Amino acid sequence: MKRYIASDFHNGNEVSDYDRVMGFLDLVEDDADEFLILGDWEELLWSNLTILTTVNPYRHVTEKV
């Protein structure tokens, strides 16, 4: 079983490297049996779901997860 664990996916005060994040999520989709999301990622997801589900590039990452 392959397990991928991610943490600290957050945008902070600067624009995150969304190409890198999406590349990682593609790898997880293709290769992982289980994906665990920890830490700041959860805080980002729960901080403002309206923005995360409607505004690019956040929407693309949220849809992928």
Short mmCIF file of N, CA and C in Angstrom, two decimals:
data_model
loop_
_atom_site.label_atom_id
_atom_site.label_comp_id
_atom_site.label_asym_id
_atom_site.label_seq_id
_atom_site.Cartn_x
_atom_site.Cartn_y
_atom_site.Cartn_z
N MET A 1 0.84 -1.17 0.00
CA MET A 1 0.00 0.00 0.00
C MET A 1 0.89 1.24 0.00
N LYS A 2 0.62 2.15 -0.92
CA LYS A 2 1.35 3.42 -0.97
C LYS A 2 0.49 4.50 -0.33
N ARG A 3 1.08 5.18 0.63
CA ARG A 3 0.37 6.24 1.35
C ARG A 3 1.14 7.54 1.14
N TYR A 4 0.45 8.56 0.68
CA TYR A 4 1.03 9.89 0.54
C TYR A 4 0.46 10.78 1.63
N ILE A 5 1.32 11.55 2.26
CA ILE A 5 0.90 12.44 3.34
C ILE A 5 1.34 13.85 2.97
N ALA A 6 0.42 14.80 3.07
CA ALA A 6 0.73 16.19 2.72
C ALA A 6 0.39 17.09 3.89
N SER A 7 1.22 18.10 4.08
CA SER A 7 0.93 19.12 5.07
C SER A 7 1.50 20.45 4.58
N ASP A 8 1.06 21.50 5.22
CA ASP A 8 1.56 22.84 4.93
C ASP A 8 1.36 23.27 3.48
N PHE A 9 0.27 22.82 2.87
CA PHE A 9 -0.15 23.38 1.59
C PHE A 9 -0.96 24.62 1.91
N HIS A 10 -0.34 25.76 1.89
CA HIS A 10 -1.08 26.99 2.19
C HIS A 10 -0.54 28.10 1.31
N ASN A 11 -1.35 29.12 1.16
CA ASN A 11 -0.93 30.21 0.28
C ASN A 11 -0.20 31.31 1.02
N GLY A 12 -0.33 31.38 2.33
CA GLY A 12 0.36 32.42 3.08
C GLY A 12 0.03 33.79 2.52
N ASN A 13 1.02 34.65 2.41
CA ASN A 13 0.82 35.99 1.87
C ASN A 13 1.24 36.10 0.41
N GLU A 14 1.73 35.03 -0.14
CA GLU A 14 2.21 35.03 -1.52
C GLU A 14 1.44 34.00 -2.32
N VAL A 15 1.51 34.09 -3.61
CA VAL A 15 0.85 33.12 -4.47
C VAL A 15 1.63 31.81 -4.42
N SER A 16 0.92 30.73 -4.15
CA SER A 16 1.56 29.41 -4.09
C SER A 16 1.90 28.92 -5.48
N ASP A 17 2.76 27.94 -5.53
CA ASP A 17 3.15 27.32 -6.79
C ASP A 17 2.10 26.27 -7.15
N TYR A 18 1.01 26.70 -7.78
CA TYR A 18 -0.11 25.80 -8.03
C TYR A 18 0.21 24.74 -9.06
N ASP A 19 1.12 25.01 -9.99
CA ASP A 19 1.53 23.97 -10.93
C ASP A 19 2.18 22.81 -10.18
N ARG A 20 2.99 23.15 -9.21
CA ARG A 20 3.65 22.12 -8.40
C ARG A 20 2.63 21.36 -7.55
N VAL A 21 1.71 22.08 -6.93
CA VAL A 21 0.67 21.44 -6.12
C VAL A 21 -0.17 20.51 -6.98
N MET A 22 -0.60 20.99 -8.15
CA MET A 22 -1.43 20.15 -9.02
C MET A 22 -0.64 18.96 -9.54
N GLY A 23 0.64 19.14 -9.82
CA GLY A 23 1.47 18.01 -10.23
C GLY A 23 1.55 16.95 -9.15
N PHE A 24 1.68 17.40 -7.91
CA PHE A 24 1.70 16.47 -6.79
C PHE A 24 0.37 15.74 -6.67
N LEU A 25 -0.74 16.46 -6.81
CA LEU A 25 -2.05 15.82 -6.71
C LEU A 25 -2.28 14.84 -7.86
N ASP A 26 -1.76 15.13 -9.04
CA ASP A 26 -1.83 14.17 -10.15
C ASP A 26 -1.05 12.90 -9.81
N LEU A 27 0.13 13.07 -9.22
CA LEU A 27 0.92 11.91 -8.80
C LEU A 27 0.16 11.07 -7.78
N VAL A 28 -0.44 11.74 -6.82
CA VAL A 28 -1.22 11.03 -5.80
C VAL A 28 -2.36 10.26 -6.45
N GLU A 29 -3.06 10.90 -7.36
CA GLU A 29 -4.19 10.25 -8.03
C GLU A 29 -3.74 9.00 -8.79
N ASP A 30 -2.59 9.09 -9.44
CA ASP A 30 -2.10 7.98 -10.27
C ASP A 30 -1.43 6.87 -9.46
N ASP A 31 -0.84 7.21 -8.32
CA ASP A 31 0.07 6.27 -7.68
C ASP A 31 -0.30 5.86 -6.25
N ALA A 32 -1.10 6.65 -5.56
CA ALA A 32 -1.33 6.39 -4.13
C ALA A 32 -2.57 5.54 -3.89
N ASP A 33 -2.47 4.72 -2.86
CA ASP A 33 -3.64 3.98 -2.39
C ASP A 33 -4.40 4.79 -1.34
N GLU A 34 -3.67 5.67 -0.67
CA GLU A 34 -4.28 6.47 0.39
C GLU A 34 -3.60 7.83 0.43
N PHE A 35 -4.38 8.88 0.69
CA PHE A 35 -3.85 10.24 0.74
C PHE A 35 -4.32 10.90 2.03
N LEU A 36 -3.39 11.28 2.87
CA LEU A 36 -3.70 11.94 4.13
C LEU A 36 -3.31 13.41 4.02
N ILE A 37 -4.22 14.29 4.41
CA ILE A 37 -3.98 15.73 4.36
C ILE A 37 -3.95 16.24 5.80
N LEU A 38 -2.88 16.92 6.16
CA LEU A 38 -2.69 17.37 7.53
C LEU A 38 -2.37 18.86 7.59
N GLY A 39 -2.49 19.43 8.77
CA GLY A 39 -1.95 20.75 9.05
C GLY A 39 -2.65 21.89 8.36
N ASP A 40 -1.84 22.82 7.85
CA ASP A 40 -2.34 24.07 7.30
C ASP A 40 -3.28 23.88 6.13
N TRP A 41 -3.16 22.78 5.43
CA TRP A 41 -4.06 22.52 4.30
C TRP A 41 -5.50 22.52 4.80
N GLU A 42 -5.74 21.84 5.91
CA GLU A 42 -7.09 21.80 6.46
C GLU A 42 -7.57 23.19 6.84
N GLU A 43 -6.69 23.98 7.45
CA GLU A 43 -7.06 25.35 7.81
C GLU A 43 -7.42 26.16 6.57
N LEU A 44 -6.66 25.98 5.50
CA LEU A 44 -6.96 26.68 4.25
C LEU A 44 -8.31 26.24 3.71
N LEU A 45 -8.57 24.94 3.72
CA LEU A 45 -9.83 24.45 3.17
C LEU A 45 -11.03 24.96 3.95
N TRP A 46 -10.90 25.04 5.26
CA TRP A 46 -12.05 25.46 6.06
C TRP A 46 -12.13 26.97 6.22
N SER A 47 -11.12 27.71 5.77
CA SER A 47 -11.09 29.15 6.00
C SER A 47 -12.14 29.90 5.20
N ASN A 48 -12.32 29.57 3.95
CA ASN A 48 -13.33 30.24 3.15
C ASN A 48 -13.65 29.37 1.94
N LEU A 49 -14.58 28.46 2.10
CA LEU A 49 -14.90 27.51 1.04
C LEU A 49 -15.49 28.19 -0.19
N THR A 50 -16.13 29.34 -0.03
CA THR A 50 -16.67 30.04 -1.19
C THR A 50 -15.55 30.44 -2.14
N ILE A 51 -14.51 31.05 -1.60
CA ILE A 51 -13.36 31.44 -2.42
C ILE A 51 -12.68 30.21 -3.00
N LEU A 52 -12.49 29.19 -2.17
CA LEU A 52 -11.75 28.01 -2.61
C LEU A 52 -12.48 27.21 -3.67
N THR A 53 -13.79 27.34 -3.75
CA THR A 53 -14.53 26.57 -4.75
C THR A 53 -14.92 27.39 -5.97
N THR A 54 -14.66 28.69 -5.97
CA THR A 54 -15.09 29.51 -7.10
C THR A 54 -13.97 30.30 -7.78
N VAL A 55 -12.92 30.63 -7.07
CA VAL A 55 -11.88 31.51 -7.60
C VAL A 55 -10.68 30.67 -8.08
N ASN A 56 -10.26 30.91 -9.32
CA ASN A 56 -9.05 30.25 -9.82
C ASN A 56 -7.84 30.92 -9.19
N PRO A 57 -6.76 30.24 -8.91
CA PRO A 57 -6.53 28.82 -9.13
C PRO A 57 -6.97 27.94 -7.97
N TYR A 58 -7.48 28.55 -6.88
CA TYR A 58 -7.89 27.75 -5.72
C TYR A 58 -8.90 26.67 -6.12
N ARG A 59 -9.83 27.02 -6.97
CA ARG A 59 -10.90 26.10 -7.37
C ARG A 59 -10.34 24.81 -7.96
N HIS A 60 -9.30 24.93 -8.78
CA HIS A 60 -8.73 23.75 -9.43
C HIS A 60 -8.12 22.79 -8.41
N VAL A 61 -7.43 23.35 -7.40
CA VAL A 61 -6.83 22.51 -6.37
C VAL A 61 -7.92 21.86 -5.53
N THR A 62 -8.94 22.63 -5.15
CA THR A 62 -10.03 22.10 -4.34
C THR A 62 -10.77 21.00 -5.07
N GLU A 63 -11.03 21.19 -6.37
CA GLU A 63 -11.71 20.16 -7.16
C GLU A 63 -10.88 18.88 -7.21
N LYS A 64 -9.58 19.02 -7.32
CA LYS A 64 -8.70 17.86 -7.42
C LYS A 64 -8.74 17.03 -6.15
N VAL A 65 -8.75 17.72 -5.02
CA VAL A 65 -8.78 17.01 -3.73
C VAL A 65 -10.16 16.42 -3.53
#
